[in-house]
mmCIF file of C-alpha atoms in Angstrom:
data_model
loop_
_atom_site.group_PDB
_atom_site.id
_atom_site.type_symbol
_atom_site.label_atom_id
_atom_site.label_comp_id
_atom_site.label_asym_id
_atom_site.label_seq_id
_atom_site.Cartn_x
_atom_site.Cartn_y
_atom_site.Cartn_z
ATOM 1 C CA MET G 1 15.664 2.029 -12.716
ATOM 2 C CA ARG G 2 15.967 5.571 -11.274
ATOM 3 C CA THR G 3 16.656 6.252 -7.587
ATOM 4 C CA ASP G 4 16.013 9.663 -6.033
ATOM 5 C CA VAL G 5 18.981 10.839 -4.007
ATOM 6 C CA MET G 6 18.392 13.432 -1.288
ATOM 7 C CA VAL G 7 20.495 16.534 -1.846
ATOM 8 C CA SER G 8 22.091 18.160 1.197
ATOM 9 C CA LEU G 9 21.019 21.791 1.487
ATOM 10 C CA LYS G 10 23.005 22.600 4.644
ATOM 11 C CA LEU G 11 25.114 25.256 2.938
ATOM 12 C CA GLN G 12 22.071 26.934 1.381
ATOM 13 C CA LYS G 13 20.229 26.933 4.685
ATOM 14 C CA ARG G 14 23.214 28.462 6.474
ATOM 15 C CA LEU G 15 23.639 31.135 3.806
ATOM 16 C CA ALA G 16 19.898 31.898 3.822
ATOM 17 C CA ALA G 17 19.943 32.279 7.617
ATOM 18 C CA SER G 18 22.810 34.707 7.313
ATOM 19 C CA VAL G 19 21.159 36.687 4.489
ATOM 20 C CA LEU G 20 17.752 36.842 6.214
ATOM 21 C CA LYS G 21 19.338 37.527 9.640
ATOM 22 C CA CYS G 22 17.642 34.694 11.525
ATOM 23 C CA GLY G 23 18.378 31.152 12.725
ATOM 24 C CA GLU G 24 18.484 28.119 10.458
ATOM 25 C CA ARG G 25 15.333 26.706 12.012
ATOM 26 C CA LYS G 26 13.396 29.740 10.733
ATOM 27 C CA ILE G 27 14.375 29.069 7.097
ATOM 28 C CA TRP G 28 11.931 27.280 4.782
ATOM 29 C CA LEU G 29 13.253 25.847 1.524
ATOM 30 C CA ASP G 30 10.689 24.981 -1.145
ATOM 31 C CA PRO G 31 10.696 21.163 -1.475
ATOM 32 C CA ASN G 32 9.526 21.420 -5.099
ATOM 33 C CA GLU G 33 12.560 23.505 -6.091
ATOM 34 C CA VAL G 34 15.305 21.398 -4.492
ATOM 35 C CA ASN G 35 17.357 21.237 -7.701
ATOM 36 C CA GLU G 36 17.333 25.005 -8.208
ATOM 37 C CA ILE G 37 18.123 25.661 -4.521
ATOM 38 C CA SER G 38 20.998 23.154 -4.540
ATOM 39 C CA MET G 39 22.627 25.083 -7.430
ATOM 40 C CA ALA G 40 22.808 28.256 -5.303
ATOM 41 C CA ASN G 41 26.218 28.447 -3.658
ATOM 42 C CA SER G 42 26.579 32.164 -2.951
ATOM 43 C CA ARG G 43 24.731 34.816 -0.970
ATOM 44 C CA GLN G 44 23.803 36.592 -4.180
ATOM 45 C CA ASN G 45 22.114 33.434 -5.512
ATOM 46 C CA ILE G 46 20.289 32.989 -2.175
ATOM 47 C CA ARG G 47 19.002 36.594 -2.403
ATOM 48 C CA LYS G 48 17.620 35.781 -5.865
ATOM 49 C CA LEU G 49 15.883 32.668 -4.480
ATOM 50 C CA VAL G 50 14.388 34.767 -1.652
ATOM 51 C CA LYS G 51 13.073 37.235 -4.218
ATOM 52 C CA ASP G 52 11.567 34.375 -6.242
ATOM 53 C CA GLY G 53 9.918 32.943 -3.090
ATOM 54 C CA PHE G 54 11.809 29.618 -3.041
ATOM 55 C CA VAL G 55 13.460 30.514 0.279
ATOM 56 C CA ILE G 56 11.238 32.026 2.987
ATOM 57 C CA ARG G 57 11.808 33.166 6.533
ATOM 58 C CA LYS G 58 9.188 31.474 8.741
ATOM 59 C CA PRO G 59 7.088 33.734 10.995
ATOM 60 C CA GLN G 60 7.774 33.949 14.702
ATOM 61 C CA LYS G 61 5.814 31.612 16.930
ATOM 62 C CA ILE G 62 3.374 33.158 19.389
ATOM 63 C CA HIS G 63 4.537 33.132 23.004
ATOM 64 C CA SER G 64 1.365 33.621 24.998
ATOM 65 C CA ARG G 65 1.379 34.868 28.596
ATOM 66 C CA ALA G 66 -2.127 33.522 29.285
ATOM 67 C CA ARG G 67 -0.875 30.664 31.483
ATOM 68 C CA ALA G 68 1.445 33.012 33.366
ATOM 69 C CA ARG G 69 -1.418 35.428 34.040
ATOM 70 C CA ARG G 70 -3.652 32.603 35.254
ATOM 71 C CA ALA G 71 -0.929 31.349 37.622
ATOM 72 C CA LEU G 72 -0.334 34.873 38.945
ATOM 73 C CA GLU G 73 -4.062 35.302 39.590
ATOM 74 C CA ALA G 74 -4.090 32.022 41.537
ATOM 75 C CA LYS G 75 -1.069 33.151 43.570
ATOM 76 C CA ARG G 76 -2.884 36.398 44.409
ATOM 77 C CA LYS G 77 -5.717 34.273 45.765
ATOM 78 C CA GLY G 78 -3.201 32.433 47.969
ATOM 79 C CA ARG G 79 -2.716 29.244 45.933
ATOM 80 C CA HIS G 80 0.671 27.589 45.355
ATOM 81 C CA SER G 81 2.181 28.844 48.607
ATOM 82 C CA GLY G 82 2.428 25.608 50.609
ATOM 83 C CA TYR G 83 5.544 24.225 52.276
ATOM 84 C CA GLY G 84 6.851 22.776 49.024
ATOM 85 C CA LYS G 85 6.891 26.175 47.309
ATOM 86 C CA ARG G 86 8.743 28.052 50.054
ATOM 87 C CA ARG G 87 12.455 28.779 49.650
ATOM 88 C CA GLY G 88 13.183 31.204 52.489
ATOM 89 C CA THR G 89 12.794 30.622 56.216
ATOM 90 C CA ARG G 90 9.716 31.901 58.009
ATOM 91 C CA GLU G 91 11.791 34.770 59.393
ATOM 92 C CA ALA G 92 13.027 35.704 55.917
ATOM 93 C CA ARG G 93 9.535 35.673 54.426
ATOM 94 C CA LEU G 94 7.920 37.843 57.132
ATOM 95 C CA PRO G 95 10.325 39.126 59.798
ATOM 96 C CA THR G 96 9.033 39.012 63.372
ATOM 97 C CA LYS G 97 10.366 42.549 63.760
ATOM 98 C CA VAL G 98 7.654 43.630 61.315
ATOM 99 C CA SER G 99 4.912 41.143 62.193
ATOM 100 C CA GLY G 100 5.420 41.605 65.945
ATOM 101 C CA SER G 101 4.499 45.260 65.710
ATOM 102 C CA LEU G 102 1.164 44.431 64.012
ATOM 103 C CA ASP G 103 -1.741 43.330 66.180
ATOM 104 C CA PHE G 104 -3.262 40.681 63.906
ATOM 105 C CA SER G 105 -5.921 39.368 66.283
ATOM 106 C CA SER G 106 -7.697 42.686 66.794
ATOM 107 C CA LEU G 107 -7.414 43.498 63.078
ATOM 108 C CA VAL G 108 -8.964 40.160 62.096
ATOM 109 C CA THR G 109 -11.847 40.522 64.554
ATOM 110 C CA GLN G 110 -12.542 44.046 63.288
ATOM 111 C CA LEU G 111 -12.669 42.773 59.721
ATOM 112 C CA LEU G 112 -14.985 39.926 60.677
ATOM 113 C CA VAL G 113 -17.333 42.324 62.457
ATOM 114 C CA VAL G 114 -17.432 44.707 59.522
ATOM 115 C CA ARG G 115 -18.120 41.863 57.107
ATOM 116 C CA ALA G 116 -20.887 40.487 59.308
ATOM 117 C CA VAL G 117 -22.521 43.919 59.565
ATOM 118 C CA TRP G 118 -22.474 44.241 55.776
ATOM 119 C CA VAL G 119 -23.939 40.761 55.264
ATOM 120 C CA ILE G 120 -26.778 41.522 57.676
ATOM 121 C CA TYR G 121 -27.312 44.913 56.055
ATOM 122 C CA LEU G 122 -27.643 43.258 52.627
ATOM 123 C CA GLY G 123 -30.207 40.815 54.029
ATOM 124 C CA CYS G 124 -28.268 37.547 53.767
ATOM 125 C CA LEU G 125 -28.831 36.582 57.384
ATOM 126 C CA PRO G 126 -29.367 32.791 56.911
ATOM 127 C CA PHE G 127 -25.886 32.427 55.386
ATOM 128 C CA VAL G 128 -23.996 34.197 58.179
ATOM 129 C CA PRO G 129 -22.061 31.928 60.557
ATOM 130 C CA LEU G 130 -23.074 32.074 64.210
ATOM 131 C CA PHE G 131 -19.861 33.638 65.527
ATOM 132 C CA LEU G 132 -20.212 36.579 63.129
ATOM 133 C CA ILE G 133 -23.723 37.237 64.419
ATOM 134 C CA LEU G 134 -22.393 37.150 67.962
ATOM 135 C CA CYS G 135 -19.664 39.624 67.005
ATOM 136 C CA THR G 136 -22.254 42.053 65.618
ATOM 137 C CA GLU G 137 -24.417 41.704 68.753
ATOM 138 C CA ASN G 138 -21.390 42.576 70.873
ATOM 139 C CA LEU G 139 -20.746 45.539 68.578
ATOM 140 C CA THR G 140 -24.321 46.850 68.943
ATOM 141 C CA VAL G 141 -24.329 46.305 72.710
ATOM 142 C CA SER G 142 -21.054 48.198 73.123
ATOM 143 C CA GLY G 143 -22.352 50.941 70.803
ATOM 144 C CA ASN G 144 -25.428 51.642 73.003
#
């Protein structure tokens, strides 16, 4: 009765990694040529096995940035910025010295008026909220 004993190829893998200038996890040893590979105990023998195709350096895995791009796009839209994601204090994130000099309320109302004018101009009147219509009426009254 014959029993198959697994041969340790640690040395060969280490030598192959050194010869092929990569890590051991990138080395593939042909399972059909275990006996021939186990006989190789020098770098020169490993080079011969590489030439014969019994020892191969595996290709690099793809490291896609698709998920990173999608997350960045969401952050640009204002997602993922709740209390749980904030590390700095409110003052550190937007100093009052800077934000105090900006007049946000007038800027926001101007933007709303401009948007409402454009929506009316494009003929989407039923979809415009009431306060935007009122803003545009005030704009036309003050313009006359």
